Amino acid sequence: MSDPKFTPRVFSGIQPSGNLHLGNYLGALKRFVDMQDQGAFETVYCMVDLHAITVWQEPRDLRHATRELCAGFIAAGIDPERSILINQSQVPEHAQLAWVFNCVARMGWMGRMTQWKEKSGRNAEAASLGLFAYPSLMAADILVYHATHVPVGEDQKQHLELTRDIAAKFNHDYGVDFFPLTEPVIEGAATRVMSLRDGSRKMSKSDPSDQSRINMSDDADTIARKIRRARTDSEPLPSEARGLEHRPEARNLVNIYAALADRPVDRVLAEFGGRPFSEFKPQLADLAVARLAPISAEMARLMDNEDEIDRILSRGAARAREITAPVLRATYDIIGMVGPKRI
Ligand code: TYM
């Protein structure tokens, strides 16, 4: 349960590095829209451009990817009036609080992060310092809003546990009850969408094979072809979820169908159980195209007016700073920085 002392507030972010794919959409973006539409939370959604540069980004590509991601958020249903929509670098309090958290978090905590180990690979010495400190900035993103809930895919779970550790250590070290212990919200059928080529690997923008993922920018034919060629086994679909246990590729396609159709897995299997993939795949392709094509068409339309996107992001930043500036000021005050009096 979240602490009633804090306003129910959702924060989440996506990196503007490369294309949005179906995993980002089902694991994150679609759920951002649901939480906005529930109306029970204030919602803040962010393009985390400062996180993106922890690995090299061509400046021109980064600028384009940030605007395109913003278009993706809006096309998927985020309303920049009802939600606060920002790019991280325009709200300087994220980076400022991250510095404080760099001094709260321990090197050992960062070193244990699986994403750090995966991304730094065998040559950690050559990785950027920013990549190592990545989770500290992520904790700052969340806590600078005193966010209570963070919708993410499964792969971000460890970072959210670290966010709670940072909040708890800060509160403990300074003897305050200032930062909330944020709840991860990892729910739904598609919290871990897998590669279409290999059911043991996550769908990811860094996979060298474009056949492994469905990009939000893929056209209808490409989506249908990727689904038709998706790896499966030769058995028909089972009638119950239990039957998917040792069939990762089958489970992945069923989960994708369930998430796109907003239906529980059991109901999908009640309909398709006993039928072969040659019947299921075309239906899945039709559903994916019906859901994704309008989003990518709207993204393209919004990208025709980059000035409007930039205006949305600067308005978002101004609204965000009404929340973040007082939280940063109060944090500085707690830790002993001399500055203007708290209001
Ligand atoms: P990023 O940009 O890698 O991914 C954005 C979101 O998409 C989810 N996701 C998936 N979900 C299901 N199946 C998949 N195959 C899949 N791939 C990605 C991710 O879990 C994520 O929710 N560190 C974050 C960005 C971030 C952030 C934050 C998130 C920065 N600050 C604060 C929440 C709160 C990241 O790299 O996500």
GROMACS .gro file of C-alpha atoms and ligand atoms in nm:
model
  380
    1MET     CA    1   0.000   0.000   0.000
    2SER     CA    2   0.124   0.347  -0.071
    3ASP     CA    3   0.162   0.610   0.198
    4PRO     CA    4  -0.149   0.835   0.221
    5LYS     CA    5   0.086   1.126   0.297
    6PHE     CA    6   0.177   1.142  -0.074
    7THR     CA    7  -0.046   1.248  -0.364
    8PRO     CA    8  -0.112   0.945  -0.588
    9ARG     CA    9   0.123   1.026  -0.873
   10VAL     CA   10   0.255   0.815  -1.160
   11PHE     CA   11   0.592   0.871  -1.324
   12SER     CA   12   0.747   0.667  -1.601
   13GLY     CA   13   0.993   0.713  -1.884
   14ILE     CA   14   1.119   0.570  -2.210
   15GLN     CA   15   1.459   0.623  -2.371
   16PRO     CA   16   1.459   0.810  -2.702
   17SER     CA   17   1.717   0.579  -2.855
   18GLY     CA   18   1.604   0.393  -3.164
   19ASN     CA   19   1.255   0.288  -3.256
   20LEU     CA   20   0.964   0.223  -3.025
   21HIS     CA   21   0.878  -0.148  -3.045
   22LEU     CA   22   0.589  -0.366  -2.942
   23GLY     CA   23   0.754  -0.447  -2.607
   24ASN     CA   24   0.771  -0.075  -2.518
   25TYR     CA   25   0.413  -0.032  -2.630
   26LEU     CA   26   0.256  -0.325  -2.444
   27GLY     CA   27   0.487  -0.325  -2.142
   28ALA     CA   28   0.484   0.050  -2.090
   29LEU     CA   29   0.314   0.298  -2.321
   30LYS     CA   30  -0.027   0.133  -2.339
   31ARG     CA   31  -0.028   0.104  -1.962
   32PHE     CA   32   0.069   0.472  -1.927
   33VAL     CA   33  -0.245   0.555  -2.122
   34ASP     CA   34  -0.457   0.324  -1.903
   35MET     CA   35  -0.328   0.490  -1.586
   36GLN     CA   36  -0.390   0.836  -1.728
   37ASP     CA   37  -0.744   0.737  -1.827
   38GLN     CA   38  -0.824   0.579  -1.489
   39GLY     CA   39  -0.812   0.931  -1.350
   40ALA     CA   40  -0.695   0.814  -1.007
   41PHE     CA   41  -0.344   0.958  -1.045
   42GLU     CA   42  -0.158   1.263  -1.159
   43THR     CA   43   0.054   1.130  -1.446
   44VAL     CA   44   0.397   1.243  -1.560
   45TYR     CA   45   0.562   1.080  -1.862
   46CYS     CA   46   0.911   1.144  -1.979
   47MET     CA   47   1.148   1.097  -2.270
   48VAL     CA   48   1.469   1.023  -2.084
   49ASP     CA   49   1.721   1.189  -2.312
   50LEU     CA   50   1.985   1.216  -2.038
   51HIS     CA   51   1.966   0.840  -1.992
   52ALA     CA   52   1.999   0.786  -2.367
   53ILE     CA   53   2.344   0.953  -2.377
   54THR     CA   54   2.489   0.699  -2.132
   55VAL     CA   55   2.576   0.529  -2.461
   56TRP     CA   56   2.677   0.725  -2.770
   57GLN     CA   57   2.397   0.906  -2.957
   58GLU     CA   58   2.444   1.109  -3.272
   59PRO     CA   59   2.304   1.453  -3.176
   60ARG     CA   60   2.084   1.473  -3.486
   61ASP     CA   61   1.942   1.127  -3.427
   62LEU     CA   62   1.877   1.198  -3.060
   63ARG     CA   63   1.685   1.514  -3.141
   64HIS     CA   64   1.477   1.327  -3.397
   65ALA     CA   65   1.418   1.027  -3.170
   66THR     CA   66   1.305   1.251  -2.882
   67ARG     CA   67   1.046   1.426  -3.098
   68GLU     CA   68   0.936   1.099  -3.254
   69LEU     CA   69   0.893   0.940  -2.912
   70CYS     CA   70   0.687   1.239  -2.803
   71ALA     CA   71   0.471   1.187  -3.113
   72GLY     CA   72   0.444   0.819  -3.016
   73PHE     CA   73   0.321   0.903  -2.666
   74ILE     CA   74   0.054   1.134  -2.804
   75ALA     CA   75  -0.047   0.900  -3.087
   76ALA     CA   76  -0.088   0.616  -2.838
   77GLY     CA   77  -0.328   0.825  -2.630
   78ILE     CA   78  -0.130   1.039  -2.387
   79ASP     CA   79  -0.305   1.374  -2.365
   80PRO     CA   80  -0.054   1.652  -2.291
   81GLU     CA   81  -0.324   1.844  -2.104
   82ARG     CA   82  -0.422   1.563  -1.870
   83SER     CA   83  -0.069   1.426  -1.829
   84ILE     CA   84   0.256   1.616  -1.796
   85LEU     CA   85   0.470   1.521  -2.094
   86ILE     CA   86   0.837   1.616  -2.081
   87ASN     CA   87   1.187   1.545  -2.198
   88GLN     CA   88   1.415   1.494  -1.903
   89SER     CA   89   1.683   1.750  -1.992
   90GLN     CA   90   1.433   2.038  -1.988
   91VAL     CA   91   1.358   1.977  -1.621
   92PRO     CA   92   1.700   2.032  -1.461
   93GLU     CA   93   1.592   1.910  -1.117
   94HIS     CA   94   1.618   1.548  -1.240
   95ALA     CA   95   1.994   1.578  -1.291
   96GLN     CA   96   2.036   1.791  -0.979
   97LEU     CA   97   1.867   1.536  -0.754
   98ALA     CA   98   2.060   1.257  -0.928
   99TRP     CA   99   2.381   1.413  -0.802
  100VAL     CA  100   2.253   1.401  -0.446
  101PHE     CA  101   2.156   1.036  -0.498
  102ASN     CA  102   2.503   0.962  -0.637
  103CYS     CA  103   2.621   1.050  -0.290
  104VAL     CA  104   2.355   0.838  -0.117
  105ALA     CA  105   2.377   0.522  -0.331
  106ARG     CA  106   2.673   0.288  -0.293
  107MET     CA  107   2.906   0.167  -0.570
  108GLY     CA  108   2.825  -0.191  -0.474
  109TRP     CA  109   2.453  -0.136  -0.535
  110MET     CA  110   2.518  -0.009  -0.887
  111GLY     CA  111   2.765  -0.285  -0.962
  112ARG     CA  112   2.499  -0.548  -0.888
  113MET     CA  113   2.253  -0.420  -1.148
  114THR     CA  114   2.201  -0.680  -1.421
  115GLN     CA  115   2.141  -0.411  -1.681
  116TRP     CA  116   2.477  -0.254  -1.601
  117LYS     CA  117   2.645  -0.592  -1.632
  118GLU     CA  118   2.471  -0.663  -1.963
  119LYS     CA  119   2.533  -0.323  -2.115
  120SER     CA  120   2.890  -0.272  -1.998
  121GLY     CA  121   2.973  -0.625  -2.115
  122ARG     CA  122   3.326  -0.754  -2.087
  123ASN     CA  123   3.483  -0.411  -2.108
  124ALA     CA  124   3.339  -0.223  -1.808
  125GLU     CA  125   3.648   0.000  -1.795
  126ALA     CA  126   3.542   0.157  -2.124
  127ALA     CA  127   3.179   0.213  -2.024
  128SER     CA  128   3.073   0.567  -1.939
  129LEU     CA  129   3.048   0.674  -1.578
  130GLY     CA  130   2.691   0.777  -1.663
  131LEU     CA  131   2.602   0.418  -1.756
  132PHE     CA  132   2.718   0.303  -1.414
  133ALA     CA  133   2.521   0.577  -1.236
  134TYR     CA  134   2.216   0.525  -1.460
  135PRO     CA  135   1.987   0.390  -1.183
  136SER     CA  136   2.065   0.687  -0.962
  137LEU     CA  137   1.927   0.925  -1.226
  138MET     CA  138   1.629   0.695  -1.266
  139ALA     CA  139   1.561   0.714  -0.892
  140ALA     CA  140   1.583   1.093  -0.917
  141ASP     CA  141   1.336   1.096  -1.210
  142ILE     CA  142   1.082   0.923  -0.992
  143LEU     CA  143   1.149   1.077  -0.653
  144VAL     CA  144   1.178   1.438  -0.770
  145TYR     CA  145   0.800   1.407  -0.824
  146HIS     CA  146   0.743   1.211  -0.504
  147ALA     CA  147   0.585   0.962  -0.744
  148THR     CA  148   0.400   0.680  -0.573
  149HIS     CA  149   0.352   0.441  -0.868
  150VAL     CA  150   0.576   0.353  -1.162
  151PRO     CA  151   0.439   0.141  -1.449
  152VAL     CA  152   0.720  -0.047  -1.626
  153GLY     CA  153   0.802  -0.377  -1.793
  154GLU     CA  154   0.957  -0.662  -1.597
  155ASP     CA  155   1.315  -0.567  -1.696
  156GLN     CA  156   1.302  -0.248  -1.485
  157LYS     CA  157   1.207  -0.423  -1.161
  158GLN     CA  158   1.558  -0.427  -1.017
  159HIS     CA  159   1.602  -0.055  -1.086
  160LEU     CA  160   1.280   0.018  -0.901
  161GLU     CA  161   1.394  -0.185  -0.602
  162LEU     CA  162   1.709   0.025  -0.601
  163THR     CA  163   1.495   0.339  -0.613
  164ARG     CA  164   1.326   0.224  -0.293
  165ASP     CA  165   1.666   0.152  -0.136
  166ILE     CA  166   1.786   0.503  -0.221
  167ALA     CA  167   1.470   0.663  -0.081
  168ALA     CA  168   1.495   0.454   0.238
  169LYS     CA  169   1.865   0.531   0.287
  170PHE     CA  170   1.812   0.903   0.233
  171ASN     CA  171   1.519   0.909   0.478
  172HIS     CA  172   1.720   0.706   0.730
  173ASP     CA  173   2.049   0.898   0.698
  174TYR     CA  174   1.882   1.237   0.738
  175GLY     CA  175   1.618   1.122   0.987
  176VAL     CA  176   1.325   1.233   0.772
  177ASP     CA  177   1.020   1.078   0.609
  178PHE     CA  178   1.061   1.278   0.292
  179PHE     CA  179   1.077   1.044  -0.008
  180PRO     CA  180   0.801   0.786  -0.066
  181LEU     CA  181   0.877   0.419  -0.120
  182THR     CA  182   0.749   0.394  -0.474
  183GLU     CA  183   0.540   0.098  -0.590
  184PRO     CA  184   0.642  -0.070  -0.914
  185VAL     CA  185   0.337  -0.148  -1.128
  186ILE     CA  186   0.430  -0.448  -1.342
  187GLU     CA  187   0.097  -0.585  -1.456
  188GLY     CA  188  -0.084  -0.735  -1.752
  189ALA     CA  189  -0.016  -1.010  -2.003
  190ALA     CA  190   0.283  -0.845  -2.166
  191THR     CA  191   0.525  -0.731  -1.898
  192ARG     CA  192   0.799  -0.917  -2.084
  193VAL     CA  193   0.746  -0.939  -2.457
  194MET     CA  194   0.997  -1.180  -2.606
  195SER     CA  195   1.185  -1.180  -2.936
  196LEU     CA  196   0.989  -1.325  -3.229
  197ARG     CA  197   1.299  -1.527  -3.324
  198ASP     CA  198   1.391  -1.664  -2.983
  199GLY     CA  199   1.141  -1.708  -2.700
  200SER     CA  200   1.414  -1.699  -2.438
  201ARG     CA  201   1.525  -1.344  -2.521
  202LYS     CA  202   1.351  -1.016  -2.457
  203MET     CA  203   1.223  -0.813  -2.752
  204SER     CA  204   1.471  -0.528  -2.763
  205LYS     CA  205   1.579  -0.239  -2.979
  206SER     CA  206   1.939  -0.353  -2.953
  207ASP     CA  207   1.872  -0.695  -3.111
  208PRO     CA  208   2.062  -0.693  -3.443
  209SER     CA  209   1.779  -0.882  -3.616
  210ASP     CA  210   1.491  -0.656  -3.716
  211GLN     CA  211   1.282  -0.974  -3.758
  212SER     CA  212   1.297  -1.021  -3.381
  213ARG     CA  213   1.074  -0.723  -3.308
  214ILE     CA  214   0.773  -0.534  -3.432
  215ASN     CA  215   0.849  -0.163  -3.457
  216MET     CA  216   0.571   0.088  -3.412
  217SER     CA  217   0.681   0.233  -3.746
  218ASP     CA  218   0.645  -0.099  -3.938
  219ASP     CA  219   0.380  -0.098  -4.209
  220ALA     CA  220   0.097  -0.352  -4.221
  221ASP     CA  221   0.276  -0.591  -4.459
  222THR     CA  222   0.591  -0.592  -4.249
  223ILE     CA  223   0.397  -0.661  -3.929
  224ALA     CA  224   0.206  -0.947  -4.094
  225ARG     CA  225   0.526  -1.096  -4.240
  226LYS     CA  226   0.714  -1.081  -3.909
  227ILE     CA  227   0.428  -1.255  -3.729
  228ARG     CA  228   0.392  -1.518  -4.001
  229ARG     CA  229   0.764  -1.594  -3.972
  230ALA     CA  230   0.773  -1.583  -3.591
  231ARG     CA  231   0.928  -1.894  -3.445
  232THR     CA  232   0.683  -2.145  -3.294
  233ASP     CA  233   0.668  -2.514  -3.218
  234SER     CA  234   0.459  -2.757  -3.419
  235GLU     CA  235   0.185  -2.831  -3.163
  236PRO     CA  236  -0.158  -2.670  -3.177
  237LEU     CA  237  -0.238  -2.409  -2.911
  238PRO     CA  238  -0.334  -2.548  -2.570
  239SER     CA  239  -0.676  -2.480  -2.415
  240GLU     CA  240  -0.537  -2.370  -2.078
  241ALA     CA  241  -0.251  -2.142  -1.966
  242ARG     CA  242  -0.084  -2.442  -1.798
  243GLY     CA  243  -0.019  -2.585  -2.142
  244LEU     CA  244   0.207  -2.290  -2.228
  245GLU     CA  245   0.453  -2.358  -1.949
  246HIS     CA  246   0.734  -2.511  -2.155
  247ARG     CA  247   0.643  -2.340  -2.480
  248PRO     CA  248   0.803  -1.994  -2.462
  249GLU     CA  249   0.736  -1.895  -2.824
  250ALA     CA  250   0.371  -2.001  -2.806
  251ARG     CA  251   0.330  -1.826  -2.473
  252ASN     CA  252   0.478  -1.507  -2.613
  253LEU     CA  253   0.238  -1.492  -2.908
  254VAL     CA  254  -0.061  -1.567  -2.685
  255ASN     CA  255   0.046  -1.299  -2.438
  256ILE     CA  256   0.085  -1.047  -2.719
  257TYR     CA  257  -0.263  -1.132  -2.847
  258ALA     CA  258  -0.412  -1.103  -2.497
  259ALA     CA  259  -0.248  -0.766  -2.435
  260LEU     CA  260  -0.346  -0.624  -2.774
  261ALA     CA  261  -0.704  -0.747  -2.737
  262ASP     CA  262  -0.729  -0.641  -2.370
  263ARG     CA  263  -0.844  -0.991  -2.284
  264PRO     CA  264  -0.719  -1.239  -2.025
  265VAL     CA  265  -0.496  -1.522  -2.154
  266ASP     CA  266  -0.757  -1.779  -2.047
  267ARG     CA  267  -1.015  -1.629  -2.276
  268VAL     CA  268  -0.775  -1.620  -2.568
  269LEU     CA  269  -0.697  -1.988  -2.514
  270ALA     CA  270  -1.066  -2.073  -2.476
  271GLU     CA  271  -1.109  -1.937  -2.827
  272PHE     CA  272  -0.794  -2.069  -2.996
  273GLY     CA  273  -0.716  -2.387  -2.796
  274GLY     CA  274  -0.667  -2.686  -3.026
  275ARG     CA  275  -0.612  -2.469  -3.334
  276PRO     CA  276  -0.280  -2.463  -3.524
  277PHE     CA  277  -0.052  -2.160  -3.555
  278SER     CA  278  -0.142  -2.140  -3.923
  279GLU     CA  279  -0.486  -2.022  -3.806
  280PHE     CA  280  -0.377  -1.820  -3.504
  281LYS     CA  281  -0.099  -1.618  -3.666
  282PRO     CA  282  -0.315  -1.445  -3.931
  283GLN     CA  283  -0.562  -1.341  -3.660
  284LEU     CA  284  -0.279  -1.210  -3.446
  285ALA     CA  285  -0.139  -1.021  -3.744
  286ASP     CA  286  -0.478  -0.863  -3.818
  287LEU     CA  287  -0.517  -0.759  -3.457
  288ALA     CA  288  -0.165  -0.614  -3.439
  289VAL     CA  289  -0.217  -0.416  -3.758
  290ALA     CA  290  -0.557  -0.289  -3.640
  291ARG     CA  291  -0.406  -0.166  -3.314
  292LEU     CA  292  -0.070  -0.035  -3.435
  293ALA     CA  293  -0.135   0.110  -3.780
  294PRO     CA  294  -0.346   0.404  -3.654
  295ILE     CA  295  -0.076   0.486  -3.399
  296SER     CA  296   0.205   0.490  -3.653
  297ALA     CA  297  -0.006   0.694  -3.898
  298GLU     CA  298  -0.079   0.949  -3.626
  299MET     CA  299   0.290   0.958  -3.529
  300ALA     CA  300   0.383   1.043  -3.887
  301ARG     CA  301   0.117   1.315  -3.897
  302LEU     CA  302   0.241   1.472  -3.572
  303MET     CA  303   0.601   1.462  -3.695
  304ASP     CA  304   0.500   1.700  -3.974
  305ASN     CA  305   0.479   1.973  -3.714
  306GLU     CA  306   0.793   1.956  -3.504
  307ASP     CA  307   0.740   2.308  -3.370
  308GLU     CA  308   0.417   2.197  -3.207
  309ILE     CA  309   0.597   1.900  -3.046
  310ASP     CA  310   0.864   2.134  -2.912
  311ARG     CA  311   0.595   2.364  -2.772
  312ILE     CA  312   0.424   2.071  -2.599
  313LEU     CA  313   0.753   1.969  -2.439
  314SER     CA  314   0.837   2.317  -2.313
  315ARG     CA  315   0.487   2.360  -2.170
  316GLY     CA  316   0.526   2.021  -2.003
  317ALA     CA  317   0.859   2.126  -1.854
  318ALA     CA  318   0.711   2.444  -1.707
  319ARG     CA  319   0.431   2.243  -1.542
  320ALA     CA  320   0.674   1.979  -1.420
  321ARG     CA  321   0.898   2.235  -1.254
  322GLU     CA  322   0.611   2.352  -1.037
  323ILE     CA  323   0.645   2.009  -0.872
  324THR     CA  324   1.018   1.944  -0.900
  325ALA     CA  325   1.162   2.281  -0.795
  326PRO     CA  326   1.004   2.276  -0.445
  327VAL     CA  327   1.104   1.909  -0.394
  328LEU     CA  328   1.466   1.986  -0.487
  329ARG     CA  329   1.470   2.296  -0.268
  330ALA     CA  330   1.338   2.095   0.027
  331THR     CA  331   1.596   1.822  -0.039
  332TYR     CA  332   1.880   2.075  -0.041
  333ASP     CA  333   1.746   2.221   0.281
  334ILE     CA  334   1.738   1.877   0.448
  335ILE     CA  335   2.099   1.803   0.352
  336GLY     CA  336   2.232   2.140   0.463
  337MET     CA  337   2.275   2.343   0.147
  338VAL     CA  338   2.239   2.715   0.207
  339GLY     CA  339   1.977   2.873  -0.019
  340PRO     CA  340   1.650   3.061  -0.029
  341LYS     CA  341   1.411   2.994   0.257
  342ARG     CA  342   1.159   2.714   0.201
  343ILE     CA  343   0.811   2.826   0.103
  344TYM     P1  344   1.345   0.153  -2.192
  344TYM     O1  345   1.352   0.277  -2.273
  344TYM     O2  346   1.446   0.045  -2.216
  344TYM     O3  347   1.203   0.088  -2.205
  344TYM     C1  348   1.086   0.164  -2.184
  344TYM     C2  349   0.979   0.078  -2.119
  344TYM     O4  350   0.947  -0.034  -2.202
  344TYM     C3  351   0.955  -0.153  -2.125
  344TYM     N1  352   1.002  -0.262  -2.210
  344TYM     C4  353   0.940  -0.380  -2.224
  344TYM     N2  354   0.827  -0.426  -2.168
  344TYM     C5  355   0.787  -0.551  -2.204
  344TYM     N3  356   0.857  -0.629  -2.290
  344TYM     C6  357   0.973  -0.586  -2.347
  344TYM     N4  358   1.040  -0.663  -2.432
  344TYM     C7  359   1.019  -0.455  -2.314
  344TYM     N5  360   1.126  -0.380  -2.351
  344TYM     C8  361   1.115  -0.263  -2.287
  344TYM     C9  362   1.054  -0.121  -2.014
  344TYM     O5  363   1.037  -0.208  -1.904
  344TYM    C10  364   1.020   0.022  -1.983
  344TYM     O6  365   0.911   0.028  -1.893
  344TYM     N6  366   1.536   0.280  -1.754
  344TYM    C11  367   1.417   0.291  -1.835
  344TYM    C12  368   1.371   0.432  -1.859
  344TYM    C13  369   1.353   0.515  -1.737
  344TYM    C14  370   1.249   0.504  -1.642
  344TYM    C15  371   1.273   0.607  -1.546
  344TYM    C16  372   1.139   0.420  -1.629
  344TYM    C17  373   1.434   0.617  -1.697
  344TYM     N7  374   1.384   0.673  -1.582
  344TYM    C18  375   1.189   0.624  -1.436
  344TYM    C19  376   1.054   0.439  -1.520
  344TYM    C20  377   1.079   0.540  -1.425
  344TYM    C21  378   1.448   0.226  -1.968
  344TYM     O7  379   1.559   0.216  -2.011
  344TYM     O8  380   1.341   0.190  -2.036
   0.00000   0.00000   0.00000
